[in-house]
Amino acid sequence: MRIGAHVDSADPLAEAAARGAEAVQFFLTDPQKYNSPKPREDAELIRASEVDVYVHAPYIVNVASPNNRIRIPSRKLLMAHAKAAAELGAKGLIVHGGHVGAGADLAAGFVNWRKAFEYAESEGGLPLPVLIENTAGGDNACARRFDDLARLWEAVGSFGAGFCLDTCHAFAGGEDLIGIVDRVKAITGRIDLIHANDSKGGFDSGQDRHDNLGSGKIDPELVVAAIRASGAPAIVETPGGVEGQTADIALLRERAGN
Ligand SMILES: [Zn+2]
């Protein structure tokens, strides 16, 4: 079982070592900006490392958007990040499920997702798995409620899309964590990564506010159960820096068992 943390991008291998983590996730650019990633000086070190690497796409990426000026740059940015993440030997590029505007038809969002994968194919194909992550908030999200996730998967499943299950987002998004792995797998057929987070917000609150395991509203045993049932690696995206995340990783190791 590989367990790690979302860390600062400056020196991810040092961050992994500080936490005793077997995996790390980081951003390649400012998550709020449309910046293409630049080559990294530590690329060879990262590629050669024993640590499993995941890259999180910028939050600003929304390939589902009906707005051209968001959707088109998002598509390109996703592809640029996929290429840069593959250069680091990353196991996956995580991207949020995205959303359409208030009052817009969610069906357009699913079509746009399909087009994003078609664009990637026209550009030579994705060099690594893109893992679509469930999100916590909004009524127009493509991957908050699992009945919508099923429609999304009808659009993207055939392109080999992967899935990242965030326990905070699921709980705050109104999906019961009991039996969640089976429910997801019935839709996607796969879970590639677990984002193992507690939630400051209550069930179905729509709040994307991560907390340390056991400190928020989620029974940590349900997070452990999701990791076990999925057999997937887990990344904590929790507060508290080295100390907080090391404790979260220790809790998961102890209870999920190696
Ligand atoms: Zn997450």
Coordinates of C-alpha atoms and ligand atoms in Angstrom, one line a residue:
M1 CA 0.0 0.0 0.0
R2 CA 1.5 3.3 -1.1
I3 CA 0.7 6.3 1.1
G4 CA 1.8 9.9 0.6
A5 CA 0.9 13.5 0.7
H6 CA 0.2 16.6 -1.4
V7 CA 3.3 18.7 -1.0
D8 CA 4.9 22.0 -2.0
S9 CA 6.4 21.7 -5.5
A10 CA 9.8 23.3 -4.8
D11 CA 11.4 20.0 -3.6
P12 CA 8.9 17.2 -3.6
L13 CA 11.4 14.5 -2.9
A14 CA 12.6 16.3 0.3
E15 CA 9.0 16.8 1.3
A16 CA 8.3 13.0 0.8
A17 CA 11.4 12.1 2.9
A18 CA 10.3 14.5 5.7
R19 CA 7.0 12.7 5.9
G20 CA 8.2 9.1 5.3
A21 CA 5.9 9.2 2.3
E22 CA 6.0 6.6 -0.5
A23 CA 4.1 8.9 -2.8
V24 CA 3.8 12.6 -3.4
Q25 CA 1.4 14.8 -5.3
F26 CA 2.2 18.4 -6.3
F27 CA 1.3 21.2 -8.7
L28 CA 3.6 22.1 -11.6
T29 CA 2.4 25.7 -11.7
D30 CA 0.2 28.2 -9.7
P31 CA -3.1 26.3 -9.5
Q32 CA -5.1 29.5 -10.0
K33 CA -3.3 30.5 -13.3
Y34 CA -3.2 29.4 -16.9
N35 CA 0.6 28.9 -16.9
S36 CA 2.2 26.1 -18.9
P37 CA 4.7 24.1 -16.9
K38 CA 8.5 24.7 -17.4
P39 CA 11.0 21.9 -17.5
R40 CA 12.3 21.1 -14.0
E41 CA 15.9 20.8 -13.0
D42 CA 15.1 17.9 -10.7
A43 CA 13.2 15.9 -13.5
E44 CA 15.8 13.1 -13.6
L45 CA 16.0 12.8 -9.9
I46 CA 12.2 12.6 -9.7
R47 CA 12.1 10.0 -12.5
A48 CA 14.7 7.9 -10.8
S49 CA 13.2 8.1 -7.3
E50 CA 11.4 5.3 -5.6
V51 CA 8.7 7.7 -4.6
D52 CA 5.5 7.5 -6.7
V53 CA 4.7 10.8 -8.2
Y54 CA 1.3 12.3 -9.0
V55 CA 0.7 15.7 -10.5
H56 CA -2.4 17.8 -9.8
A57 CA -3.6 19.9 -12.7
P58 CA -4.4 23.6 -11.9
Y59 CA -7.8 24.2 -10.3
I60 CA -8.5 26.7 -13.0
V61 CA -8.8 23.9 -15.6
N62 CA -12.4 23.4 -16.5
V63 CA -12.7 21.5 -19.7
A64 CA -16.5 21.1 -19.1
S65 CA -17.1 24.8 -19.4
P66 CA -19.6 26.0 -22.1
N67 CA -17.5 29.2 -22.2
N68 CA -14.9 29.0 -25.1
R69 CA -12.5 31.3 -23.3
I70 CA -12.3 28.9 -20.4
R71 CA -12.8 25.5 -22.2
I72 CA -10.2 25.9 -25.0
P73 CA -7.3 27.2 -22.7
S74 CA -8.3 24.5 -20.2
R75 CA -8.0 21.7 -22.8
K76 CA -4.6 23.0 -23.9
L77 CA -3.4 23.5 -20.3
L78 CA -4.4 20.0 -19.4
M79 CA -2.4 18.6 -22.3
A80 CA 0.6 20.7 -21.4
H81 CA 0.4 19.4 -17.9
A82 CA 0.0 15.8 -19.1
K83 CA 3.2 16.1 -21.1
A84 CA 5.2 17.8 -18.3
A85 CA 3.9 15.2 -15.7
A86 CA 4.9 12.3 -18.0
E87 CA 8.4 13.9 -18.2
L88 CA 8.6 13.4 -14.5
G89 CA 7.5 9.8 -14.7
A90 CA 4.3 10.6 -12.9
K91 CA 1.7 7.8 -12.5
G92 CA -1.2 10.1 -13.2
L93 CA -2.5 13.6 -13.7
I94 CA -5.4 14.5 -11.4
V95 CA -8.0 17.0 -12.7
H96 CA -11.2 18.1 -11.1
G97 CA -14.5 17.0 -12.8
G98 CA -15.4 20.6 -13.6
H99 CA -18.7 22.3 -14.0
V100 CA -21.0 24.2 -16.3
G101 CA -22.3 27.7 -15.4
A102 CA -25.4 28.3 -13.3
G103 CA -28.5 27.4 -15.3
A104 CA -26.5 25.7 -18.0
D105 CA -27.3 22.1 -19.1
L106 CA -24.9 19.6 -17.5
A107 CA -25.2 17.5 -20.7
A108 CA -23.0 20.1 -22.4
G109 CA -20.4 19.5 -19.8
F110 CA -20.2 15.8 -20.6
V111 CA -20.0 16.5 -24.3
N112 CA -17.1 19.0 -23.6
W113 CA -15.3 16.3 -21.5
R114 CA -15.5 14.0 -24.5
K115 CA -14.1 16.7 -26.7
A116 CA -11.2 17.3 -24.3
F117 CA -10.2 13.6 -24.7
E118 CA -10.7 13.8 -28.5
Y119 CA -8.5 16.9 -28.5
A120 CA -5.8 15.0 -26.6
E121 CA -6.0 12.2 -29.1
S122 CA -5.6 14.6 -32.0
E123 CA -2.5 16.0 -30.3
G124 CA -0.8 12.6 -30.2
G125 CA -2.6 11.1 -27.2
L126 CA -2.3 11.4 -23.5
P127 CA 1.2 10.3 -22.3
L128 CA -0.1 9.2 -18.9
P129 CA -3.4 8.5 -17.2
V130 CA -5.7 11.4 -16.5
L131 CA -7.5 10.8 -13.3
I132 CA -10.8 12.7 -13.0
E133 CA -11.5 13.6 -9.4
N134 CA -15.0 14.0 -7.8
T135 CA -15.7 17.4 -6.4
A136 CA -17.6 18.7 -3.3
G137 CA -19.6 21.7 -4.3
G138 CA -22.1 23.3 -6.7
D139 CA -25.2 22.2 -8.4
N140 CA -23.7 22.2 -11.9
A141 CA -20.7 19.9 -11.3
C142 CA -19.9 17.0 -13.6
A143 CA -18.5 14.7 -10.9
R144 CA -20.1 15.7 -7.5
R145 CA -23.2 13.4 -7.5
F146 CA -22.6 9.9 -8.7
D147 CA -25.7 9.9 -11.0
D148 CA -23.9 12.7 -12.9
L149 CA -20.6 10.8 -12.6
A150 CA -22.3 7.9 -14.5
R151 CA -23.3 10.3 -17.3
L152 CA -19.7 11.6 -17.4
W153 CA -18.3 8.1 -17.7
E154 CA -20.6 7.3 -20.6
A155 CA -18.8 10.2 -22.3
V156 CA -15.2 9.5 -21.3
G157 CA -14.9 5.9 -20.2
S158 CA -14.0 4.6 -23.6
F159 CA -11.0 7.0 -23.7
G160 CA -9.4 5.2 -20.8
A161 CA -10.1 8.0 -18.2
G162 CA -9.0 7.2 -14.7
F163 CA -10.7 8.1 -11.4
C164 CA -9.5 9.7 -8.2
L165 CA -11.8 9.4 -5.2
D166 CA -11.6 12.2 -2.7
T167 CA -13.2 11.2 0.6
C168 CA -13.7 14.8 1.7
H169 CA -15.4 15.7 -1.5
A170 CA -17.6 12.7 -1.6
F171 CA -18.8 13.2 2.0
A172 CA -19.3 17.0 1.6
G173 CA -20.8 16.4 -1.8
G174 CA -23.5 14.2 -0.3
E175 CA -22.3 10.7 -1.2
D176 CA -22.3 8.1 1.6
L177 CA -18.8 6.7 2.3
I178 CA -20.2 3.4 3.4
G179 CA -19.8 1.0 0.4
I180 CA -18.5 3.9 -1.8
V181 CA -15.8 2.0 -3.5
D182 CA -18.3 -0.6 -4.9
R183 CA -20.6 2.3 -6.0
V184 CA -17.8 4.1 -7.8
K185 CA -16.4 0.9 -9.4
A186 CA -19.9 0.0 -10.7
I187 CA -19.7 3.3 -12.6
T188 CA -16.0 3.8 -13.6
G189 CA -14.7 0.2 -13.3
R190 CA -11.6 1.6 -11.5
I191 CA -10.2 3.7 -8.8
D192 CA -6.7 4.8 -9.5
L193 CA -6.0 7.0 -6.4
I194 CA -7.7 7.9 -3.1
H195 CA -7.4 11.4 -1.8
A196 CA -7.7 10.5 1.9
N197 CA -9.0 13.6 3.6
D198 CA -11.3 14.4 6.5
S199 CA -13.9 17.1 6.0
K200 CA -14.5 20.3 8.1
G201 CA -17.8 20.7 6.3
G202 CA -20.8 18.4 7.2
F203 CA -22.4 15.8 5.0
D204 CA -23.8 17.2 1.8
S205 CA -22.6 20.7 2.9
G206 CA -21.0 21.3 -0.5
Q207 CA -17.9 22.7 1.3
D208 CA -14.5 21.8 0.0
R209 CA -12.6 22.1 3.3
H210 CA -10.1 19.4 4.1
D211 CA -9.1 18.4 7.6
N212 CA -6.7 16.1 9.3
L213 CA -7.9 12.5 9.7
G214 CA -10.0 12.2 12.8
S215 CA -10.3 15.9 13.3
G216 CA -13.2 16.6 11.0
K217 CA -16.7 15.2 10.4
I218 CA -15.7 11.8 8.8
D219 CA -15.1 8.6 10.8
P220 CA -11.5 7.8 9.8
E221 CA -12.4 4.1 9.7
L222 CA -14.5 4.9 6.6
V223 CA -11.4 6.5 4.9
V224 CA -9.3 3.4 5.8
A225 CA -12.1 1.1 4.5
A226 CA -12.1 3.0 1.2
I227 CA -8.3 2.6 0.8
R228 CA -8.5 -1.1 1.7
A229 CA -11.5 -1.8 -0.6
S230 CA -10.0 0.0 -3.6
G231 CA -6.4 -1.3 -3.2
A232 CA -5.4 2.1 -4.6
P233 CA -2.6 4.3 -3.4
A234 CA -3.6 7.1 -1.1
I235 CA -2.6 10.8 -0.9
V236 CA -3.5 13.0 2.1
E237 CA -4.3 16.6 1.1
T238 CA -4.5 17.7 4.7
P239 CA -3.3 20.8 6.7
G240 CA -0.6 21.0 9.3
G241 CA 2.5 20.8 7.1
V242 CA 5.0 18.0 7.8
E243 CA 3.7 17.3 11.3
G244 CA 0.0 17.1 10.4
Q245 CA 0.5 15.1 7.3
T246 CA 3.0 12.7 8.9
A247 CA 0.4 12.0 11.6
D248 CA -2.3 11.4 8.9
I249 CA 0.0 9.0 7.0
A250 CA 0.9 7.1 10.2
L251 CA -2.8 6.7 11.0
L252 CA -3.5 5.3 7.6
R253 CA -0.5 2.9 7.7
E254 CA -1.4 1.7 11.2
R255 CA -5.1 1.0 10.4
A256 CA -5.0 0.1 6.8
G257 CA -2.0 -2.1 7.4
N258 CA 0.8 -2.9 5.2
Ligands
ZN1 ZN -8.5 16.0 -3.7

